Amino acid sequence: MSENTIEASDYQEIIDALMSFIEKAVVPIEQEHAEFLSDEYNVFDKRGLMTQKYRDINRQVRELSAEAGFYSLYGAESLDGGDLPASGIIQVQEALHHKYGPERTLIHESVIPSPFTNGLSPLLLKLKDEVLAPRLEDIRSGKSTLCFALSEPDAGSDVFNLKTKATPEGDGWVINGQKQWISNAAHASHAFVFAITDPEAVKARTGGITCFFVDTSDEGFSVDAGIPMMGKRGSNATIVSLTNLKVTRDQIVGEEGQGLNLAMGGISRGRLTMSATCVGLARWALDQAVSYANTRKTFGKTIGQHQMIQAKLAEIATQIYLCKAAVVRTAAMVDAGLPAVKETSMVKMACTEMAGRVLDEVMQIHGGLGLTNEMGLEAGYRFARTMRVPDGTSEIQRRTVAKRLLAGDTQL
Ligand SMILES: Cc1cc2nc3c(=O)[nH]c(=O)nc-3n(C[C@H](O)[C@H](O)[C@H](O)COP(=O)(O)OP(=O)(O)OC[C@H]3O[C@@H](n4cnc5c(N)ncnc54)[C@H](O)[C@@H]3O)c2cc1C
């Protein structure tokens, strides 16, 4: 059966070309390294960091994707990216997770990077030419990658509780502090590092946090460990130490003291993308549930003929459909330049929570088989569970929505 949604038509050619590239170029690499990739002791070292061989395989995929024109699909045209609008990004993201499910990390992490924290991030547009120009080609081609270092042990939801300080020295600053949960820091060549430059403004919660662009090879930037997460030996999320890291005024991203505004703008982009990821993941799970319901027999009939299983399938499909419609509408608002802070928070909360419920029910439909990882459902369940925390927790999304409503933004 074909993709028959009205809104898919605009981007279907891009999606078809992307899928064809993945099948021809990436799937063979997965197959070649299947045994290696199936053992997480090969993927993560003792410190929870990704091993050199795993990183090399990812780099190979990134560079192939860049050559084929997909790696920078989400990047701005002025950076020579594909300039896909939000409405296109959500469809690509949904299609990738619908087709490939949760465990194909080479596809999900290396074919197209996160639309904000890595690759041709829009934050690069805020850099001085002399800083960006010598690095741009390597970023565009996937040779070098980026990370986004905002969160800290005491500052996740409450970003104004940051402790990392940039102390003035000569014409620049010296940064000291610790960052936590930073995705890709162990492999990145460059980092967006957020530090306090005006403690009084931070105390007043009006600003005072500056974003600096640093090379991770600079003295004073070090990655301590990967963080084991949800039953895994490690993860891409890391702990980073900043020790007397020297930065100059030229390294400021955007304006001094305005780092959080930049961060929040980008995180909104991440929220929408993550919502589409959850819609795709839930559809992948639903497909498996339908197929199993049509084949597994109990009490002399397929389980799909039991009303309770039918009700579950109908409920799952309805939840996915409503979330998908909300993601598509919100992306259209973003593309039209309309404010969509409340809407982006609503869809991030709704889609990430929906994916968790759907994976849980699909596992239940599979009985004991659902608890094994025979079909990737258990991995999907763990993946869906993690989605409710990064880029703002479910509680923070509710807080944002309520604040907007109480301030008079009741438009729906
Ligand atoms: C896999 C992963 C990848 C990540 N990648 C990055 C990255 O690349 N870069 C980066 O900078 N950060 C990253 N993060 C950090 C992420 O943004 C934070 O974990 C998140 O913002 C939550 O912060 P916290 O963990 O400190 O929880 P806390 O902020 O301590 O929250 C604890 C609990 O209290 C609730 N809570 C907090 N404040 C309120 C409130 N006002 N009202 C109601 N409830 C509240 C929260 O919802 C949560 O349930 C990542 C996290 C994960 C898990």
GROMACS .gro file of C-alpha atoms and ligand atoms in nm:
model
  465
    1MET     CA    1   0.000   0.000   0.000
    2SER     CA    2   0.139   0.343  -0.087
    3GLU     CA    3   0.188   0.645   0.138
    4ASN     CA    4  -0.147   0.806   0.076
    5THR     CA    5  -0.141   1.114   0.294
    6ILE     CA    6  -0.208   1.440   0.111
    7GLU     CA    7   0.083   1.621   0.273
    8ALA     CA    8   0.337   1.353   0.182
    9SER     CA    9   0.320   1.441  -0.187
   10ASP     CA   10   0.546   1.748  -0.175
   11TYR     CA   11   0.844   1.564  -0.033
   12GLN     CA   12   0.787   1.210  -0.157
   13GLU     CA   13   1.055   1.235  -0.425
   14ILE     CA   14   1.317   1.337  -0.171
   15ILE     CA   15   1.207   1.060   0.065
   16ASP     CA   16   1.217   0.800  -0.215
   17ALA     CA   17   1.567   0.911  -0.320
   18LEU     CA   18   1.684   0.902   0.042
   19MET     CA   19   1.546   0.553   0.097
   20SER     CA   20   1.704   0.434  -0.224
   21PHE     CA   21   2.043   0.577  -0.112
   22ILE     CA   22   2.010   0.403   0.227
   23GLU     CA   23   1.925   0.068   0.068
   24LYS     CA   24   2.211   0.089  -0.181
   25ALA     CA   25   2.484   0.250   0.031
   26VAL     CA   26   2.409   0.212   0.403
   27VAL     CA   27   2.237  -0.126   0.435
   28PRO     CA   28   2.541  -0.304   0.279
   29ILE     CA   29   2.764  -0.136   0.541
   30GLU     CA   30   2.528  -0.255   0.815
   31GLN     CA   31   2.542  -0.606   0.669
   32GLU     CA   32   2.920  -0.603   0.640
   33HIS     CA   33   2.951  -0.512   1.010
   34ALA     CA   34   2.643  -0.696   1.136
   35GLU     CA   35   2.829  -0.913   1.385
   36PHE     CA   36   3.033  -0.621   1.519
   37LEU     CA   37   2.727  -0.396   1.553
   38SER     CA   38   2.518  -0.660   1.729
   39ASP     CA   39   2.748  -0.667   2.034
   40GLU     CA   40   2.741  -0.353   2.245
   41TYR     CA   41   3.081  -0.444   2.391
   42ASN     CA   42   3.212  -0.358   2.041
   43VAL     CA   43   3.016  -0.034   2.028
   44PHE     CA   44   3.097   0.108   2.375
   45ASP     CA   45   3.425   0.095   2.562
   46LYS     CA   46   3.470   0.065   2.940
   47ARG     CA   47   3.411   0.439   2.989
   48GLY     CA   48   3.078   0.415   2.810
   49LEU     CA   49   3.219   0.597   2.506
   50MET     CA   50   3.177   0.480   2.148
   51THR     CA   51   3.474   0.280   2.022
   52GLN     CA   52   3.705   0.399   1.746
   53LYS     CA   53   3.585   0.131   1.504
   54TYR     CA   54   3.220   0.223   1.559
   55ARG     CA   55   3.307   0.589   1.506
   56ASP     CA   56   3.491   0.504   1.184
   57ILE     CA   57   3.187   0.317   1.049
   58ASN     CA   58   2.965   0.614   1.134
   59ARG     CA   59   3.205   0.851   0.964
   60GLN     CA   60   3.199   0.638   0.649
   61VAL     CA   61   2.817   0.662   0.643
   62ARG     CA   62   2.822   1.038   0.705
   63GLU     CA   63   3.064   1.102   0.422
   64LEU     CA   64   2.869   0.884   0.178
   65SER     CA   65   2.550   1.063   0.276
   66ALA     CA   66   2.717   1.401   0.224
   67GLU     CA   67   2.844   1.297  -0.120
   68ALA     CA   68   2.491   1.187  -0.214
   69GLY     CA   69   2.353   1.524  -0.093
   70PHE     CA   70   2.149   1.398   0.203
   71TYR     CA   71   2.368   1.475   0.505
   72SER     CA   72   2.300   1.850   0.483
   73LEU     CA   73   1.937   1.824   0.373
   74TYR     CA   74   1.817   2.019   0.678
   75GLY     CA   75   2.089   2.289   0.656
   76ALA     CA   76   2.035   2.648   0.540
   77GLU     CA   77   2.080   2.732   0.172
   78SER     CA   78   2.337   2.999   0.258
   79LEU     CA   79   2.551   2.723   0.409
   80ASP     CA   80   2.496   2.518   0.094
   81GLY     CA   81   2.247   2.292   0.269
   82GLY     CA   82   1.927   2.143   0.127
   83ASP     CA   83   1.715   2.406   0.306
   84LEU     CA   84   1.429   2.165   0.368
   85PRO     CA   85   1.147   2.349   0.547
   86ALA     CA   86   0.998   2.219   0.872
   87SER     CA   87   0.715   2.053   0.676
   88GLY     CA   88   0.971   1.850   0.483
   89ILE     CA   89   1.193   1.771   0.781
   90ILE     CA   90   0.905   1.614   0.975
   91GLN     CA   91   0.813   1.393   0.684
   92VAL     CA   92   1.167   1.271   0.627
   93GLN     CA   93   1.206   1.205   0.998
   94GLU     CA   94   0.876   1.017   1.021
   95ALA     CA   95   0.954   0.812   0.709
   96LEU     CA   96   1.298   0.707   0.837
   97HIS     CA   97   1.163   0.585   1.171
   98HIS     CA   98   0.854   0.429   1.017
   99LYS     CA   99   1.064   0.224   0.780
  100TYR     CA  100   1.368   0.140   0.989
  101GLY     CA  101   1.241   0.133   1.349
  102PRO     CA  102   1.456   0.208   1.651
  103GLU     CA  103   1.772   0.000   1.625
  104ARG     CA  104   1.931   0.110   1.300
  105THR     CA  105   2.164   0.361   1.466
  106LEU     CA  106   2.392   0.395   1.163
  107ILE     CA  107   2.093   0.520   0.966
  108HIS     CA  108   1.940   0.737   1.236
  109GLU     CA  109   2.258   0.896   1.369
  110SER     CA  110   2.476   0.932   1.062
  111VAL     CA  111   2.271   0.969   0.742
  112ILE     CA  112   2.120   1.302   0.854
  113PRO     CA  113   2.236   1.471   1.176
  114SER     CA  114   2.015   1.648   1.431
  115PRO     CA  115   1.873   1.964   1.272
  116PHE     CA  116   2.016   2.192   1.539
  117THR     CA  117   2.297   2.050   1.748
  118ASN     CA  118   2.505   1.894   1.471
  119GLY     CA  119   2.580   1.922   1.098
  120LEU     CA  120   2.482   2.250   0.929
  121SER     CA  121   2.318   2.383   1.247
  122PRO     CA  122   2.148   2.723   1.205
  123LEU     CA  123   2.374   2.840   1.490
  124LEU     CA  124   2.661   2.840   1.239
  125LEU     CA  125   2.489   3.134   1.068
  126LYS     CA  126   2.565   3.339   1.381
  127LEU     CA  127   2.941   3.288   1.353
  128LYS     CA  128   3.198   3.532   1.223
  129ASP     CA  129   3.311   3.446   0.871
  130GLU     CA  130   3.675   3.403   0.971
  131VAL     CA  131   3.573   3.143   1.232
  132LEU     CA  132   3.330   2.951   1.013
  133ALA     CA  133   3.498   2.961   0.671
  134PRO     CA  134   3.799   2.738   0.752
  135ARG     CA  135   3.573   2.476   0.916
  136LEU     CA  136   3.260   2.481   0.701
  137GLU     CA  137   3.357   2.234   0.430
  138ASP     CA  138   3.452   1.965   0.681
  139ILE     CA  139   3.124   2.016   0.868
  140ARG     CA  140   2.923   2.003   0.547
  141SER     CA  141   3.097   1.688   0.427
  142GLY     CA  142   3.054   1.504   0.758
  143LYS     CA  143   3.430   1.488   0.821
  144SER     CA  144   3.381   1.687   1.139
  145THR     CA  145   3.080   1.696   1.371
  146LEU     CA  146   2.944   1.925   1.642
  147CYS     CA  147   2.795   1.911   1.989
  148PHE     CA  148   2.577   2.144   2.193
  149ALA     CA  149   2.698   2.187   2.552
  150LEU     CA  150   2.431   2.361   2.757
  151SER     CA  151   2.314   2.118   3.032
  152GLU     CA  152   2.505   2.065   3.355
  153PRO     CA  153   2.469   1.850   3.667
  154ASP     CA  154   2.267   2.132   3.833
  155ALA     CA  155   2.113   2.285   3.524
  156GLY     CA  156   1.886   2.084   3.299
  157SER     CA  157   1.532   2.222   3.299
  158ASP     CA  158   1.648   2.521   3.500
  159VAL     CA  159   1.910   2.662   3.266
  160PHE     CA  160   1.960   2.979   3.470
  161ASN     CA  161   2.115   2.757   3.736
  162LEU     CA  162   2.422   2.714   3.515
  163LYS     CA  163   2.753   2.711   3.704
  164THR     CA  164   2.999   2.721   3.411
  165LYS     CA  165   3.162   3.064   3.416
  166ALA     CA  166   3.352   3.261   3.156
  167THR     CA  167   3.589   3.487   3.353
  168PRO     CA  168   3.729   3.788   3.162
  169GLU     CA  169   4.102   3.763   3.083
  170GLY     CA  170   4.278   4.001   2.844
  171ASP     CA  171   4.058   4.047   2.536
  172GLY     CA  172   3.867   3.726   2.599
  173TRP     CA  173   3.756   3.486   2.874
  174VAL     CA  174   3.863   3.170   3.051
  175ILE     CA  175   3.588   2.910   3.090
  176ASN     CA  176   3.563   2.665   3.380
  177GLY     CA  177   3.282   2.421   3.457
  178GLN     CA  178   3.130   2.083   3.392
  179LYS     CA  179   2.870   1.985   3.134
  180GLN     CA  180   2.650   1.677   3.147
  181TRP     CA  181   2.438   1.478   2.899
  182ILE     CA  182   2.617   1.633   2.601
  183SER     CA  183   2.537   1.426   2.292
  184ASN     CA  184   2.827   1.350   2.056
  185ALA     CA  185   3.087   1.549   2.258
  186ALA     CA  186   3.333   1.258   2.248
  187HIS     CA  187   3.348   1.261   1.869
  188ALA     CA  188   3.277   1.623   1.785
  189SER     CA  189   3.542   1.852   1.641
  190HIS     CA  190   3.354   2.163   1.753
  191ALA     CA  191   3.124   2.253   2.041
  192PHE     CA  192   2.872   2.523   2.120
  193VAL     CA  193   2.959   2.592   2.483
  194PHE     CA  194   2.728   2.796   2.705
  195ALA     CA  195   2.882   2.991   2.995
  196ILE     CA  196   2.792   3.277   3.229
  197THR     CA  197   2.945   3.608   3.125
  198ASP     CA  198   2.719   3.836   3.334
  199PRO     CA  199   2.634   3.683   3.675
  200GLU     CA  200   2.400   3.970   3.768
  201ALA     CA  201   2.184   3.920   3.457
  202VAL     CA  202   2.176   3.547   3.528
  203LYS     CA  203   2.066   3.611   3.887
  204ALA     CA  204   1.789   3.835   3.754
  205ARG     CA  205   1.710   3.566   3.493
  206THR     CA  206   1.723   3.823   3.214
  207GLY     CA  207   2.026   3.691   3.017
  208GLY     CA  208   2.397   3.686   3.091
  209ILE     CA  209   2.470   3.347   2.933
  210THR     CA  210   2.689   3.350   2.622
  211CYS     CA  211   2.733   3.078   2.361
  212PHE     CA  212   3.092   3.023   2.240
  213PHE     CA  213   3.204   2.813   1.944
  214VAL     CA  214   3.513   2.613   2.041
  215ASP     CA  215   3.730   2.346   1.882
  216THR     CA  216   3.720   2.039   2.105
  217SER     CA  217   4.093   1.994   2.042
  218ASP     CA  218   4.155   2.322   2.233
  219GLU     CA  219   4.338   2.282   2.562
  220GLY     CA  220   4.087   2.270   2.847
  221PHE     CA  221   3.807   2.078   2.669
  222SER     CA  222   3.790   1.714   2.775
  223VAL     CA  223   3.531   1.436   2.773
  224ASP     CA  224   3.531   1.232   3.093
  225ALA     CA  225   3.283   0.952   3.017
  226GLY     CA  226   2.981   0.832   2.825
  227ILE     CA  227   2.666   0.789   3.033
  228PRO     CA  228   2.523   0.435   3.045
  229MET     CA  229   2.154   0.468   2.968
  230MET     CA  230   1.840   0.250   2.968
  231GLY     CA  231   2.008  -0.089   2.986
  232LYS     CA  232   2.307   0.008   2.771
  233ARG     CA  233   2.676  -0.002   2.852
  234GLY     CA  234   2.719   0.355   2.732
  235SER     CA  235   2.552   0.614   2.515
  236ASN     CA  236   2.625   0.907   2.293
  237ALA     CA  237   2.554   1.139   2.591
  238THR     CA  238   2.868   1.242   2.777
  239ILE     CA  239   3.018   1.430   3.069
  240VAL     CA  240   3.249   1.714   2.964
  241SER     CA  241   3.501   1.910   3.173
  242LEU     CA  242   3.600   2.264   3.085
  243THR     CA  243   3.924   2.361   3.258
  244ASN     CA  244   4.076   2.702   3.188
  245LEU     CA  245   3.942   2.688   2.832
  246LYS     CA  246   4.047   3.015   2.664
  247VAL     CA  247   3.802   3.185   2.425
  248THR     CA  248   3.808   3.514   2.234
  249ARG     CA  249   3.536   3.760   2.142
  250ASP     CA  250   3.542   3.623   1.785
  251GLN     CA  251   3.416   3.289   1.915
  252ILE     CA  252   3.088   3.432   2.043
  253VAL     CA  253   2.786   3.282   1.866
  254GLY     CA  254   2.533   3.563   1.808
  255GLU     CA  255   2.555   3.826   2.080
  256GLU     CA  256   2.722   3.833   2.419
  257GLY     CA  257   2.476   3.746   2.696
  258GLN     CA  258   2.208   3.623   2.454
  259GLY     CA  259   2.302   3.255   2.438
  260LEU     CA  260   1.980   3.125   2.589
  261ASN     CA  261   1.761   3.292   2.327
  262LEU     CA  262   1.962   3.111   2.060
  263ALA     CA  263   1.940   2.784   2.249
  264MET     CA  264   1.564   2.802   2.295
  265GLY     CA  265   1.504   2.887   1.927
  266GLY     CA  266   1.696   2.579   1.823
  267ILE     CA  267   1.552   2.352   2.087
  268SER     CA  268   1.208   2.430   1.941
  269ARG     CA  269   1.332   2.296   1.607
  270GLY     CA  270   1.459   1.985   1.786
  271ARG     CA  271   1.123   1.936   1.959
  272LEU     CA  272   0.932   1.926   1.632
  273THR     CA  273   1.179   1.684   1.475
  274MET     CA  274   1.161   1.458   1.779
  275SER     CA  275   0.782   1.462   1.759
  276ALA     CA  276   0.796   1.339   1.399
  277THR     CA  277   1.047   1.072   1.502
  278CYS     CA  278   0.795   0.947   1.759
  279VAL     CA  279   0.515   0.938   1.500
  280GLY     CA  280   0.737   0.729   1.270
  281LEU     CA  281   0.844   0.496   1.550
  282ALA     CA  282   0.483   0.444   1.658
  283ARG     CA  283   0.380   0.364   1.300
  284TRP     CA  284   0.663   0.111   1.272
  285ALA     CA  285   0.532  -0.055   1.590
  286LEU     CA  286   0.170  -0.046   1.470
  287ASP     CA  287   0.268  -0.223   1.146
  288GLN     CA  288   0.417  -0.503   1.352
  289ALA     CA  289   0.110  -0.523   1.574
  290VAL     CA  290  -0.124  -0.550   1.274
  291SER     CA  291   0.087  -0.818   1.114
  292TYR     CA  292   0.109  -1.019   1.437
  293ALA     CA  293  -0.265  -0.978   1.504
  294ASN     CA  294  -0.334  -1.127   1.163
  295THR     CA  295  -0.116  -1.434   1.217
  296ARG     CA  296  -0.096  -1.529   1.586
  297LYS     CA  297  -0.377  -1.765   1.681
  298THR     CA  298  -0.532  -1.824   2.024
  299PHE     CA  299  -0.861  -1.995   2.109
  300GLY     CA  300  -0.896  -2.107   1.748
  301LYS     CA  301  -0.876  -1.766   1.580
  302THR     CA  302  -0.622  -1.497   1.505
  303ILE     CA  303  -0.580  -1.257   1.796
  304GLY     CA  304  -0.693  -0.979   1.561
  305GLN     CA  305  -1.038  -1.135   1.578
  306HIS     CA  306  -1.060  -1.079   1.953
  307GLN     CA  307  -1.237  -0.754   2.025
  308MET     CA  308  -0.993  -0.649   2.294
  309ILE     CA  309  -0.701  -0.666   2.049
  310GLN     CA  310  -0.910  -0.483   1.786
  311ALA     CA  311  -0.977  -0.206   2.038
  312LYS     CA  312  -0.606  -0.175   2.112
  313LEU     CA  313  -0.522  -0.147   1.739
  314ALA     CA  314  -0.791   0.113   1.683
  315GLU     CA  315  -0.679   0.312   1.985
  316ILE     CA  316  -0.313   0.303   1.875
  317ALA     CA  317  -0.394   0.413   1.518
  318THR     CA  318  -0.614   0.696   1.646
  319GLN     CA  319  -0.344   0.826   1.879
  320ILE     CA  320  -0.086   0.820   1.601
  321TYR     CA  321  -0.318   0.987   1.354
  322LEU     CA  322  -0.402   1.274   1.590
  323CYS     CA  323  -0.038   1.331   1.679
  324LYS     CA  324   0.065   1.321   1.315
  325ALA     CA  325  -0.197   1.580   1.223
  326ALA     CA  326  -0.074   1.806   1.502
  327VAL     CA  327   0.291   1.774   1.392
  328VAL     CA  328   0.201   1.856   1.031
  329ARG     CA  329  -0.003   2.160   1.137
  330THR     CA  330   0.268   2.290   1.368
  331ALA     CA  331   0.535   2.251   1.099
  332ALA     CA  332   0.313   2.450   0.861
  333MET     CA  333   0.288   2.725   1.126
  334VAL     CA  334   0.668   2.732   1.160
  335ASP     CA  335   0.711   2.753   0.781
  336ALA     CA  336   0.460   3.037   0.767
  337GLY     CA  337   0.667   3.227   1.025
  338LEU     CA  338   0.390   3.213   1.286
  339PRO     CA  339   0.479   3.189   1.654
  340ALA     CA  340   0.449   2.824   1.753
  341VAL     CA  341   0.607   2.798   2.097
  342LYS     CA  342   0.293   2.664   2.265
  343GLU     CA  343   0.213   2.434   1.972
  344THR     CA  344   0.567   2.293   1.957
  345SER     CA  345   0.556   2.216   2.328
  346MET     CA  346   0.213   2.055   2.293
  347VAL     CA  347   0.325   1.826   2.012
  348LYS     CA  348   0.655   1.733   2.182
  349MET     CA  349   0.467   1.634   2.496
  350ALA     CA  350   0.187   1.456   2.309
  351CYS     CA  351   0.405   1.268   2.059
  352THR     CA  352   0.672   1.148   2.301
  353GLU     CA  353   0.408   1.030   2.549
  354MET     CA  354   0.205   0.871   2.268
  355ALA     CA  355   0.510   0.675   2.147
  356GLY     CA  356   0.562   0.537   2.497
  357ARG     CA  357   0.200   0.422   2.526
  358VAL     CA  358   0.199   0.275   2.175
  359LEU     CA  359   0.520   0.077   2.223
  360ASP     CA  360   0.387  -0.052   2.554
  361GLU     CA  361   0.061  -0.172   2.396
  362VAL     CA  362   0.232  -0.322   2.091
  363MET     CA  363   0.459  -0.521   2.323
  364GLN     CA  364   0.146  -0.641   2.506
  365ILE     CA  365  -0.015  -0.748   2.177
  366HIS     CA  366   0.296  -0.963   2.116
  367GLY     CA  367   0.266  -1.139   2.454
  368GLY     CA  368   0.595  -1.296   2.567
  369LEU     CA  369   0.752  -1.228   2.230
  370GLY     CA  370   0.712  -0.856   2.293
  371LEU     CA  371   0.938  -0.876   2.597
  372THR     CA  372   1.220  -1.036   2.400
  373ASN     CA  373   1.404  -0.821   2.150
  374GLU     CA  374   1.329  -1.052   1.862
  375MET     CA  375   1.148  -0.777   1.673
  376GLY     CA  376   1.314  -0.470   1.822
  377LEU     CA  377   1.004  -0.378   2.024
  378GLU     CA  378   1.182  -0.374   2.356
  379ALA     CA  379   1.450  -0.146   2.207
  380GLY     CA  380   1.173   0.074   2.067
  381TYR     CA  381   1.014   0.093   2.411
  382ARG     CA  382   1.344   0.205   2.565
  383PHE     CA  383   1.401   0.459   2.287
  384ALA     CA  384   1.049   0.601   2.326
  385ARG     CA  385   1.105   0.629   2.701
  386THR     CA  386   1.417   0.841   2.657
  387MET     CA  387   1.231   1.088   2.431
  388ARG     CA  388   1.037   1.238   2.723
  389VAL     CA  389   1.348   1.402   2.870
  390PRO     CA  390   1.584   1.571   2.617
  391ASP     CA  391   1.487   1.902   2.455
  392GLY     CA  392   1.263   1.975   2.755
  393THR     CA  393   1.086   1.720   2.973
  394SER     CA  394   0.713   1.655   2.949
  395GLU     CA  395   0.666   1.863   3.264
  396ILE     CA  396   0.857   2.157   3.114
  397GLN     CA  397   0.641   2.136   2.798
  398ARG     CA  398   0.327   2.154   3.015
  399ARG     CA  399   0.479   2.448   3.202
  400THR     CA  400   0.545   2.630   2.873
  401VAL     CA  401   0.194   2.563   2.742
  402ALA     CA  402   0.032   2.676   3.067
  403LYS     CA  403   0.244   2.993   3.081
  404ARG     CA  404   0.139   3.084   2.726
  405LEU     CA  405  -0.228   3.015   2.802
  406LEU     CA  406  -0.224   3.220   3.120
  407ALA     CA  407  -0.057   3.505   2.931
  408GLY     CA  408  -0.354   3.512   2.694
  409ASP     CA  409  -0.234   3.292   2.409
  410THR     CA  410  -0.542   3.070   2.397
  411GLN     CA  411  -0.551   3.036   2.017
  412LEU     CA  412  -0.580   2.674   1.907
  413LIG     C1  413   1.966   1.123   2.590
  413LIG     C2  414   1.987   1.265   2.630
  413LIG     C3  415   2.057   1.350   2.547
  413LIG     C4  416   2.079   1.482   2.584
  413LIG     N1  417   2.154   1.564   2.502
  413LIG     C5  418   2.186   1.690   2.543
  413LIG     C6  419   2.274   1.771   2.466
  413LIG     O1  420   2.324   1.732   2.360
  413LIG     N2  421   2.305   1.895   2.512
  413LIG     C7  422   2.255   1.945   2.629
  413LIG     O2  423   2.288   2.058   2.663
  413LIG     N3  424   2.170   1.869   2.705
  413LIG     C8  425   2.134   1.743   2.666
  413LIG     N4  426   2.050   1.664   2.743
  413LIG     C9  427   2.002   1.717   2.871
  413LIG    C10  428   1.851   1.740   2.877
  413LIG     O3  429   1.819   1.856   2.808
  413LIG    C11  430   1.814   1.744   3.026
  413LIG     O4  431   1.831   1.615   3.080
  413LIG    C12  432   1.670   1.789   3.046
  413LIG     O5  433   1.657   1.924   3.015
  413LIG    C13  434   1.622   1.765   3.191
  413LIG     O6  435   1.713   1.815   3.283
  413LIG     P1  436   1.758   1.728   3.409
  413LIG     O7  437   1.795   1.593   3.360
  413LIG     O8  438   1.861   1.805   3.483
  413LIG     O9  439   1.629   1.713   3.498
  413LIG     P2  440   1.573   1.826   3.606
  413LIG    O10  441   1.572   1.955   3.539
  413LIG    O11  442   1.653   1.815   3.731
  413LIG    O12  443   1.429   1.772   3.631
  413LIG    C14  444   1.399   1.665   3.721
  413LIG    C15  445   1.247   1.643   3.718
  413LIG    O13  446   1.181   1.760   3.769
  413LIG    C16  447   1.089   1.808   3.671
  413LIG     N5  448   1.087   1.954   3.676
  413LIG    C17  449   1.191   2.039   3.672
  413LIG     N6  450   1.149   2.165   3.680
  413LIG    C18  451   1.014   2.162   3.688
  413LIG    C19  452   0.911   2.260   3.696
  413LIG     N7  453   0.936   2.391   3.694
  413LIG     N8  454   0.782   2.219   3.706
  413LIG    C20  455   0.752   2.086   3.704
  413LIG     N9  456   0.845   1.988   3.696
  413LIG    C21  457   0.974   2.026   3.688
  413LIG    C22  458   1.143   1.757   3.538
  413LIG    O14  459   1.041   1.751   3.440
  413LIG    C23  460   1.191   1.619   3.578
  413LIG    O15  461   1.084   1.531   3.583
  413LIG    C24  462   2.026   1.531   2.706
  413LIG    C25  463   1.955   1.444   2.790
  413LIG    C26  464   1.935   1.313   2.754
  413LIG    C27  465   1.860   1.222   2.847
   0.00000   0.00000   0.00000
